[in-house]
Short mmCIF file of C-alpha atoms in Angstrom, two decimals:
data_model
loop_
_atom_site.label_atom_id
_atom_site.label_comp_id
_atom_site.label_asym_id
_atom_site.label_seq_id
_atom_site.Cartn_x
_atom_site.Cartn_y
_atom_site.Cartn_z
CA MET A 1339 27.16 23.03 2.85
CA ARG A 1340 23.99 24.21 4.41
CA THR A 1341 23.02 26.23 1.21
CA LYS A 1342 24.31 23.34 -0.70
CA TYR A 1343 22.02 21.24 1.29
CA ASP A 1344 19.14 23.99 1.28
CA LYS A 1345 19.38 23.93 -2.81
CA GLN A 1346 19.08 20.25 -3.01
CA LEU A 1347 16.36 20.32 -0.45
CA THR A 1348 14.24 22.68 -2.57
CA ALA A 1349 14.48 20.41 -5.20
CA LEU A 1350 13.73 17.48 -3.77
CA HIS A 1351 10.50 19.79 -2.75
CA ASP A 1352 9.50 20.59 -6.56
CA GLU A 1353 10.42 17.04 -7.45
CA LEU A 1354 7.43 15.64 -4.68
CA ILE A 1355 5.02 18.51 -5.79
CA ALA A 1356 5.72 17.65 -9.59
CA MET A 1357 4.66 14.12 -8.26
CA GLY A 1358 1.87 14.89 -6.49
CA ALA A 1359 0.55 16.81 -9.33
CA LEU A 1360 0.64 13.96 -11.55
CA CYS A 1361 -0.97 11.94 -8.93
CA GLU A 1362 -3.94 14.12 -8.20
CA ALA A 1363 -4.26 14.36 -12.24
CA ALA A 1364 -4.15 10.27 -12.75
CA ILE A 1365 -7.21 9.61 -10.15
CA GLN A 1366 -9.08 12.60 -11.93
CA TYR A 1367 -8.56 11.15 -15.58
CA ALA A 1368 -8.94 7.57 -14.49
CA VAL A 1369 -12.33 8.56 -12.79
CA GLN A 1370 -13.65 10.49 -15.76
CA ALA A 1371 -12.48 7.90 -18.26
CA LEU A 1372 -14.70 5.51 -15.60
CA ARG A 1373 -17.56 7.91 -15.88
CA THR A 1374 -17.18 8.73 -20.05
CA ARG A 1375 -16.26 5.09 -20.95
CA ASP A 1376 -13.40 6.61 -22.51
CA THR A 1377 -10.80 3.98 -23.46
CA GLU A 1378 -8.04 6.03 -24.81
CA LEU A 1379 -8.10 8.47 -21.38
CA ALA A 1380 -8.19 5.30 -19.44
CA LYS A 1381 -5.17 4.14 -21.11
CA ARG A 1382 -3.47 7.15 -21.34
CA THR A 1383 -4.15 7.07 -17.64
CA MET A 1384 -2.01 3.77 -17.22
CA GLN A 1385 0.51 4.70 -19.24
CA GLY A 1386 0.92 7.95 -17.53
CA ASP A 1387 2.08 5.78 -14.67
CA LYS A 1388 5.35 5.01 -16.33
CA GLU A 1389 6.40 9.05 -15.51
CA ILE A 1390 4.96 8.71 -11.64
CA ASP A 1391 7.41 5.82 -10.88
CA GLN A 1392 10.00 7.45 -13.37
CA LYS A 1393 9.52 10.61 -10.76
CA GLU A 1394 9.86 7.87 -7.31
CA ARG A 1395 13.25 6.82 -8.58
CA ILE A 1396 14.45 10.57 -8.81
CA ILE A 1397 13.25 11.33 -5.97
CA GLU A 1398 14.44 8.30 -4.24
CA SER A 1399 18.15 8.80 -5.85
CA ALA A 1400 17.87 12.42 -4.91
CA CYS A 1401 17.25 11.70 -0.92
CA LEU A 1402 19.77 8.72 -1.08
CA LYS A 1403 22.13 11.17 -2.55
CA LEU A 1404 21.22 13.75 -0.23
CA LEU A 1405 21.95 11.35 2.81
CA LEU A 1406 24.97 10.27 1.58
CA GLU A 1407 26.96 13.57 0.56
CA GLN A 1408 25.33 15.59 2.82
CA GLN A 1409 25.20 12.80 6.26
CA PRO A 1410 22.06 15.40 8.29
CA VAL A 1411 21.36 14.86 11.57
CA ALA A 1412 18.64 15.80 13.59
CA ARG A 1413 15.53 17.69 12.19
CA ASP A 1414 17.17 17.06 8.61
CA LEU A 1415 17.75 13.58 8.49
CA ARG A 1416 14.13 13.43 9.69
CA GLU A 1417 13.02 15.54 6.33
CA VAL A 1418 14.83 13.32 4.16
CA SER A 1419 14.07 9.85 5.74
CA ALA A 1420 10.35 11.21 5.47
CA ALA A 1421 10.70 12.20 2.02
CA LEU A 1422 11.82 8.45 1.56
CA LYS A 1423 9.35 7.14 2.56
CA MET A 1424 6.52 9.38 1.61
CA VAL A 1425 7.55 9.08 -2.19
CA THR A 1426 6.27 4.97 -1.90
CA ASP A 1427 2.88 6.48 -0.86
CA LEU A 1428 2.79 8.52 -3.75
CA GLU A 1429 3.76 5.80 -6.18
CA ARG A 1430 1.55 3.52 -4.41
CA ILE A 1431 -1.28 6.31 -4.89
CA GLY A 1432 -0.41 6.03 -8.87
CA ASP A 1433 -0.56 2.45 -9.01
CA LEU A 1434 -4.23 2.97 -7.31
CA ALA A 1435 -5.20 5.36 -9.91
CA GLU A 1436 -3.90 3.12 -12.75
CA ASP A 1437 -6.04 0.30 -11.02
CA ILE A 1438 -9.03 2.58 -11.62
CA ALA A 1439 -8.28 2.86 -15.43
CA ASP A 1440 -7.89 -0.74 -15.73
CA VAL A 1441 -11.58 -1.37 -14.07
CA SER A 1442 -13.02 1.38 -16.12
CA LEU A 1443 -12.02 -0.84 -19.14
CA PHE A 1444 -13.91 -3.73 -18.01
CA LEU A 1445 -16.82 -1.77 -17.67
CA CYS A 1446 -16.98 -0.40 -21.20
CA GLU A 1447 -19.36 -2.99 -22.36
CA ARG A 1448 -21.61 -1.96 -20.47
CA PRO A 1449 -22.24 2.10 -20.44
CA ASP A 1450 -25.55 2.30 -19.33
CA TYR A 1451 -24.07 1.75 -15.48
CA THR A 1452 -23.05 4.56 -13.82
CA ALA A 1453 -21.49 4.66 -10.47
CA PRO A 1454 -23.36 6.00 -7.56
CA GLU A 1455 -22.49 9.80 -6.99
CA GLN A 1456 -20.82 9.01 -3.61
CA ILE A 1457 -17.66 7.79 -6.23
CA ASP A 1458 -17.49 11.17 -6.98
CA PHE A 1459 -17.25 12.49 -3.44
CA MET A 1460 -14.77 10.20 -2.69
CA VAL A 1461 -12.44 11.67 -5.63
CA GLU A 1462 -12.86 15.01 -4.59
CA ALA A 1463 -11.82 13.75 -1.09
CA ALA A 1464 -9.15 11.75 -1.85
CA THR A 1465 -7.30 14.08 -4.06
CA LYS A 1466 -7.74 17.02 -1.69
CA MET A 1467 -5.69 14.93 1.33
CA VAL A 1468 -3.24 13.73 -1.22
CA HIS A 1469 -2.40 17.57 -2.38
CA ASP A 1470 -3.00 18.76 1.10
CA SER A 1471 -0.41 15.94 2.26
CA ILE A 1472 2.64 16.87 0.20
CA ASP A 1473 1.79 20.56 0.76
CA ALA A 1474 1.73 20.13 4.71
CA PHE A 1475 5.21 18.78 4.12
CA VAL A 1476 6.26 21.19 1.92
CA ALA A 1477 5.44 24.02 4.22
CA ASN A 1478 6.00 22.31 7.58
CA ASP A 1479 2.24 22.55 8.34
CA LEU A 1480 1.76 19.81 11.06
CA ALA A 1481 -2.10 21.41 11.64
CA LYS A 1482 -2.90 20.58 7.78
CA ALA A 1483 -1.35 17.13 8.46
CA HIS A 1484 -3.49 16.68 11.22
CA SER A 1485 -6.37 17.62 9.30
CA VAL A 1486 -5.66 15.08 6.57
CA MET A 1487 -5.82 12.38 9.09
CA GLU A 1488 -9.07 13.45 10.10
CA TYR A 1489 -10.25 14.12 6.55
CA ASP A 1490 -9.90 9.93 6.32
CA ASP A 1491 -13.15 9.58 8.34
CA VAL A 1492 -15.11 11.44 5.36
CA VAL A 1493 -13.68 8.88 3.10
CA ASP A 1494 -13.91 5.74 5.15
CA ARG A 1495 -17.94 6.82 5.59
CA LEU A 1496 -18.22 7.40 1.97
CA PHE A 1497 -16.88 3.78 0.85
CA ASN A 1498 -19.79 2.31 3.10
CA GLU A 1499 -21.81 4.26 1.46
CA VAL A 1500 -20.89 2.88 -1.85
CA ARG A 1501 -21.24 -0.72 -0.36
CA THR A 1502 -25.18 0.01 0.81
CA VAL A 1503 -25.80 1.70 -2.61
CA LEU A 1504 -24.22 -1.24 -4.64
CA VAL A 1505 -25.53 -3.95 -2.78
CA LYS A 1506 -29.35 -2.14 -2.74
CA ARG A 1507 -28.57 -2.16 -6.33
CA ILE A 1508 -28.04 -5.92 -6.58
CA HIS A 1509 -31.20 -6.73 -4.87
CA ALA A 1510 -33.17 -4.64 -7.37
CA SER A 1511 -31.50 -6.25 -10.40
CA MET A 1512 -28.68 -9.14 -9.91
CA GLU A 1513 -27.76 -9.36 -13.42
CA ASP A 1514 -25.53 -5.89 -12.60
CA ALA A 1515 -23.44 -7.89 -9.98
CA GLU A 1516 -20.46 -7.95 -12.31
CA GLN A 1517 -20.19 -3.87 -12.50
CA ALA A 1518 -21.32 -3.46 -8.68
CA MET A 1519 -17.88 -5.60 -7.80
CA ASP A 1520 -15.88 -3.44 -10.43
CA ILE A 1521 -17.09 -0.36 -8.84
CA MET A 1522 -17.03 -1.79 -5.16
CA MET A 1523 -13.31 -2.20 -6.01
CA VAL A 1524 -12.68 1.45 -7.15
CA ALA A 1525 -14.02 2.43 -3.82
CA LYS A 1526 -12.28 0.24 -2.31
CA TYR A 1527 -9.01 2.23 -4.89
CA LEU A 1528 -10.19 5.62 -3.70
CA GLU A 1529 -10.34 4.58 -0.08
CA ARG A 1530 -6.64 3.11 -0.32
CA ILE A 1531 -5.46 6.47 -2.15
CA GLY A 1532 -6.79 8.46 1.40
CA ASP A 1533 -5.09 5.90 3.72
CA HIS A 1534 -1.58 6.95 1.90
CA ALA A 1535 -2.42 10.04 2.22
CA VAL A 1536 -2.60 9.62 5.88
CA ASN A 1537 0.44 7.59 5.82
CA ILE A 1538 2.02 10.76 4.04
CA SER A 1539 0.90 13.14 6.58
CA GLU A 1540 2.29 10.60 9.56
CA TRP A 1541 5.69 11.03 8.08
CA VAL A 1542 5.16 15.04 7.80
CA GLU A 1543 4.20 14.98 11.41
CA PHE A 1544 7.56 12.73 12.07
CA SER A 1545 9.89 15.35 10.07
CA ILE A 1546 8.36 17.59 12.12
CA THR A 1547 7.76 16.77 15.72
CA GLY A 1548 10.20 13.72 15.50
CA THR A 1549 7.31 11.54 16.63
CA TYR A 1550 5.56 8.79 14.38
CA LYS A 1551 2.46 7.29 15.13
CA ASN A 1552 2.23 8.58 18.68
CA SER A 1553 6.01 6.94 19.21
CA ARG A 1554 9.69 8.75 19.42
CA VAL A 1555 11.59 7.83 17.14
CA LEU A 1556 14.35 9.76 16.15
CA MET B 810 33.92 -0.14 12.49
CA ARG B 811 33.29 -2.88 10.63
CA THR B 812 31.98 -5.37 12.82
CA LYS B 813 29.89 -3.02 14.60
CA TYR B 814 27.87 -2.44 10.94
CA ASP B 815 28.00 -6.22 10.38
CA LYS B 816 26.42 -6.76 13.78
CA GLN B 817 24.08 -3.57 13.63
CA LEU B 818 22.86 -5.21 10.31
CA THR B 819 22.63 -9.42 11.66
CA ALA B 820 20.44 -7.39 14.27
CA LEU B 821 18.22 -5.80 11.79
CA HIS B 822 17.91 -8.91 9.24
CA ASP B 823 16.71 -10.83 13.01
CA GLU B 824 13.67 -8.02 13.48
CA LEU B 825 12.86 -8.65 10.04
CA ILE B 826 12.45 -11.85 9.97
CA ALA B 827 10.65 -11.65 13.34
CA MET B 828 8.11 -8.86 11.83
CA GLY B 829 7.92 -11.14 8.70
CA ALA B 830 6.62 -14.45 10.98
CA LEU B 831 4.56 -11.68 12.96
CA CYS B 832 3.11 -11.26 9.26
CA GLU B 833 2.80 -14.33 8.11
CA ALA B 834 0.84 -15.51 11.43
CA ALA B 835 -1.60 -12.49 11.46
CA ILE B 836 -2.63 -13.89 7.71
CA GLN B 837 -3.21 -17.27 8.54
CA TYR B 838 -5.28 -16.04 11.86
CA ALA B 839 -7.25 -13.47 9.96
CA VAL B 840 -8.35 -16.21 7.28
CA GLN B 841 -8.39 -18.81 10.31
CA ALA B 842 -10.91 -16.55 12.54
CA LEU B 843 -12.76 -15.68 8.95
CA ARG B 844 -12.93 -19.60 7.80
CA THR B 845 -14.41 -20.59 11.45
CA ARG B 846 -16.25 -17.25 12.41
CA ASP B 847 -14.18 -16.85 15.76
CA THR B 848 -14.39 -13.38 16.63
CA GLU B 849 -12.65 -13.52 19.70
CA LEU B 850 -9.79 -14.62 17.31
CA ALA B 851 -10.40 -12.09 14.87
CA LYS B 852 -9.87 -9.68 17.60
CA ARG B 853 -6.83 -11.06 19.01
CA THR B 854 -6.10 -10.42 15.33
CA MET B 855 -6.37 -7.02 15.13
CA GLN B 856 -4.72 -6.19 18.17
CA GLY B 857 -1.69 -8.42 17.42
CA ASP B 858 -1.24 -5.56 14.51
CA LYS B 859 0.12 -3.30 17.04
CA GLU B 860 2.83 -5.01 17.54
CA ILE B 861 3.74 -5.38 14.22
CA ASP B 862 3.52 -1.60 13.83
CA GLN B 863 5.79 -1.61 17.03
CA LYS B 864 8.26 -3.67 14.87
CA GLU B 865 8.33 -1.05 12.06
CA ARG B 866 9.35 1.48 14.04
CA ILE B 867 12.10 -0.24 16.31
CA ILE B 868 13.30 -0.90 12.36
CA GLU B 869 13.19 2.22 11.27
CA SER B 870 14.81 3.26 14.03
CA ALA B 871 17.67 1.06 13.68
CA CYS B 872 18.01 1.77 10.49
CA LEU B 873 17.93 5.46 10.73
CA LYS B 874 20.47 4.99 13.48
CA LEU B 875 22.69 3.05 11.06
CA LEU B 876 22.82 5.79 8.56
CA LEU B 877 23.69 8.04 10.70
CA GLU B 878 26.28 6.41 12.91
CA GLN B 879 27.74 4.20 9.76
CA GLN B 880 27.45 6.38 7.13
CA PRO B 881 27.44 3.43 4.78
CA VAL B 882 28.10 3.89 1.39
CA ALA B 883 27.71 1.69 -1.92
CA ARG B 884 26.35 -1.77 -1.16
CA ASP B 885 25.84 -1.08 2.72
CA LEU B 886 24.00 1.92 2.26
CA ARG B 887 21.67 -0.15 -0.65
CA GLU B 888 20.95 -2.62 1.92
CA VAL B 889 20.07 -0.04 4.41
CA SER B 890 17.71 2.03 2.55
CA ALA B 891 16.39 -1.29 1.24
CA ALA B 892 15.34 -2.50 4.49
CA LEU B 893 13.87 0.89 5.70
CA LYS B 894 11.53 0.82 2.46
CA MET B 895 10.67 -2.55 2.73
CA VAL B 896 9.68 -2.40 6.28
CA THR B 897 6.80 -0.37 5.09
CA ASP B 898 5.41 -2.89 2.79
CA LEU B 899 5.67 -5.56 5.50
CA GLU B 900 3.47 -3.48 8.14
CA ARG B 901 0.97 -2.79 5.11
CA ILE B 902 0.98 -6.40 5.15
CA GLY B 903 0.07 -6.28 8.57
CA ASP B 904 -2.77 -3.90 7.96
CA LEU B 905 -4.10 -5.79 5.52
CA ALA B 906 -4.80 -9.02 7.57
CA GLU B 907 -6.18 -6.68 10.34
CA ASP B 908 -8.71 -5.66 7.38
CA ILE B 909 -9.44 -9.34 6.72
CA ALA B 910 -10.26 -10.00 10.53
CA ASP B 911 -12.18 -7.09 10.25
CA VAL B 912 -14.18 -8.19 7.68
CA SER B 913 -14.63 -11.51 9.72
CA LEU B 914 -16.26 -10.01 11.96
CA PHE B 915 -18.88 -8.88 9.62
CA LEU B 916 -19.45 -11.95 9.00
CA CYS B 917 -20.08 -13.73 11.80
CA GLU B 918 -24.08 -13.37 11.59
CA ARG B 919 -23.82 -15.55 8.11
CA PRO B 920 -21.73 -18.65 9.30
CA ASP B 921 -23.45 -20.68 6.69
CA TYR B 922 -21.42 -18.34 3.97
CA THR B 923 -18.53 -19.96 2.92
CA ALA B 924 -15.63 -18.67 1.22
CA PRO B 925 -14.83 -20.07 -2.12
CA GLU B 926 -11.93 -22.84 -1.58
CA GLN B 927 -9.36 -20.18 -3.91
CA ILE B 928 -9.12 -17.96 -0.76
CA ASP B 929 -7.38 -20.83 0.68
CA PHE B 930 -5.04 -21.39 -2.08
CA MET B 931 -4.34 -17.52 -2.16
CA VAL B 932 -3.49 -17.64 1.66
CA GLU B 933 -1.03 -19.96 0.80
CA ALA B 934 0.32 -18.54 -1.94
CA ALA B 935 0.55 -14.87 0.01
CA THR B 936 2.22 -16.21 3.16
CA LYS B 937 4.99 -18.05 0.73
CA MET B 938 5.66 -15.01 -1.34
CA VAL B 939 5.88 -12.88 2.47
CA HIS B 940 8.23 -15.69 3.46
CA ASP B 941 10.80 -16.06 0.64
CA SER B 942 10.71 -12.12 -0.12
CA ILE B 943 12.37 -11.47 3.66
CA ASP B 944 14.19 -14.92 3.18
CA ALA B 945 15.86 -13.50 -0.31
CA PHE B 946 16.74 -10.11 1.93
CA VAL B 947 18.24 -12.07 4.85
CA ALA B 948 20.26 -14.31 2.04
CA ASN B 949 21.00 -12.09 -0.63
CA ASP B 950 19.52 -14.28 -2.58
CA LEU B 951 18.34 -12.62 -6.05
CA ALA B 952 16.92 -15.85 -7.55
CA LYS B 953 14.46 -15.98 -5.08
CA ALA B 954 13.40 -12.51 -4.98
CA HIS B 955 12.54 -13.17 -9.00
CA SER B 956 10.43 -15.82 -7.77
CA VAL B 957 8.50 -14.10 -5.84
CA MET B 958 7.96 -11.23 -8.49
CA GLU B 959 6.79 -14.31 -10.88
CA TYR B 960 4.67 -15.83 -8.31
CA ASP B 961 2.40 -12.90 -8.07
CA ASP B 962 1.09 -13.99 -11.04
CA VAL B 963 -0.66 -17.27 -9.56
CA VAL B 964 -1.91 -15.16 -6.63
CA ASP B 965 -3.64 -12.54 -9.52
CA ARG B 966 -4.93 -15.71 -10.95
CA LEU B 967 -7.08 -16.91 -8.22
CA PHE B 968 -8.25 -13.37 -7.03
CA ASN B 969 -10.00 -13.26 -10.88
CA GLU B 970 -11.37 -16.84 -10.33
CA VAL B 971 -12.89 -15.72 -6.73
CA ARG B 972 -14.32 -12.92 -8.41
CA THR B 973 -16.02 -15.21 -11.12
CA VAL B 974 -17.42 -17.67 -8.49
CA LEU B 975 -18.79 -14.63 -6.05
CA VAL B 976 -20.58 -12.96 -9.30
CA LYS B 977 -22.00 -17.01 -10.14
CA ARG B 978 -23.14 -17.23 -6.47
CA ILE B 979 -24.77 -14.03 -6.42
CA HIS B 980 -26.48 -14.62 -9.66
CA ALA B 981 -27.75 -18.00 -8.22
CA SER B 982 -29.00 -16.03 -4.89
CA MET B 983 -28.65 -12.44 -4.86
CA GLU B 984 -29.75 -12.62 -1.06
CA ASP B 985 -25.67 -13.11 -0.39
CA ALA B 986 -24.99 -10.07 -2.49
CA GLU B 987 -23.52 -8.18 0.72
CA GLN B 988 -21.64 -11.57 1.76
CA ALA B 989 -19.78 -11.75 -1.63
CA MET B 990 -18.83 -8.32 -1.72
CA ASP B 991 -16.96 -9.04 1.53
CA ILE B 992 -15.58 -12.20 0.31
CA MET B 993 -14.05 -10.05 -2.76
CA MET B 994 -12.57 -7.39 -0.69
CA VAL B 995 -10.82 -10.62 1.37
CA ALA B 996 -9.38 -11.82 -2.29
CA LYS B 997 -8.67 -7.93 -2.71
CA TYR B 998 -6.68 -7.75 0.41
CA LEU B 999 -4.47 -10.74 -0.13
CA GLU B 1000 -3.89 -9.92 -3.75
CA ARG B 1001 -2.39 -7.17 -2.29
CA ILE B 1002 -0.69 -8.85 0.34
CA GLY B 1003 1.09 -10.59 -2.90
CA ASP B 1004 1.60 -7.09 -4.60
CA HIS B 1005 3.28 -5.92 -1.08
CA ALA B 1006 5.94 -9.04 -1.40
CA VAL B 1007 6.40 -8.29 -4.68
CA ASN B 1008 7.52 -4.47 -3.43
CA ILE B 1009 9.48 -6.11 -1.03
CA SER B 1010 11.43 -8.26 -3.93
CA GLU B 1011 11.49 -5.52 -5.60
CA TRP B 1012 13.93 -4.20 -3.24
CA VAL B 1013 16.04 -6.82 -2.14
CA GLU B 1014 16.79 -6.71 -6.29
CA PHE B 1015 17.75 -3.29 -5.61
CA SER B 1016 19.75 -4.15 -2.43
CA ILE B 1017 21.56 -6.85 -4.53
CA THR B 1018 22.23 -5.41 -7.95
CA GLY B 1019 21.70 -1.34 -7.25
CA THR B 1020 18.60 -1.81 -9.77
CA TYR B 1021 15.08 -0.98 -9.12
CA LYS B 1022 12.49 -1.85 -11.42
CA ASN B 1023 15.14 -1.87 -14.25
CA SER B 1024 16.59 1.40 -13.47
CA ARG B 1025 20.07 1.83 -12.04
CA VAL B 1026 19.76 4.10 -9.16
CA LEU B 1027 22.49 3.88 -6.29
#
């Protein structure tokens, strides 16, 4: 029984790693499409979200089957329920990458309007957070989960910087107000991706310790 | 055994209804705080999010205990896992109400800057969607779940209208760019609340039919 559980759990880990990699790639592609105004890449990124949604369903089915067949208790039950919860955050990350790609289509008519450099830093930070949160789950690495939670401040600070830059730009040339609004949305989407990575890390903490957001749950 | 399961399920329904009501109230209060620049109300709304977070943990614990103790199968397993998933969306709705209250604090220095009327329509629509999605779950009402999914178009359309109004306003007076950005965020938060209500409705559909986003899961 234990062996079968371990085998199913390893398969679950592999699926989560694969789904995390798809999400990271989607963020990168979406922002590349924005930067180069590559409408084809934007459309491919948006279609790629279907694959992420499919992974979500595979992982959810796997979790529910694990719960049903193995009826795990204690640490094992926490691990499977954590996976069941975090997959939702991953799926939302995929949706947010799709949202960024969607904005890049709007901006195609204005290839001269470039995003502030902080957007690139946000992409770097958000992608790292997504990667590390999944990594923390698979490796049972509580310290790494905590580092993701702390790193969220970096993304929040960058978000505020983007806002300041964009308001200054509008003051310099109000004709670009629409483009500024769109880039502001991209910054918001990236900030949300960071939030979802934090959520995943909170589930990692729950899985390892049984404590969720400072409360004992199970 | 069945009786105990039913009893636990009824308690779970009651908690979900209570949490849904807290979320609806939080949205209303947050936007009222924005409209009247009531910093006290904004702060109370933000503190109220702790209560919503607490409800999330209570419901999650209840779901996990139900899975563990009753080891439900088929329709019952779907119902409990749906509750476990939708509670995350409710918690995010609470977070978004807190985000709106937070923006209202920023806008306090500019009480003359009023939000477009579409924001009020968005509040009405989003609150209705949250209410109906929980209602659909408790009453096993598939038609109501579908109507929430369809209603999302209304919120999306209003969001685009707000964007158009704000860009026009900036063109008329670029001095208000910062306030326009803030109201744009409020519109985005309300649109996201609608998305979360749609997510809840998708879990209701899964719970009733076993189909999640057009795929057979369990």
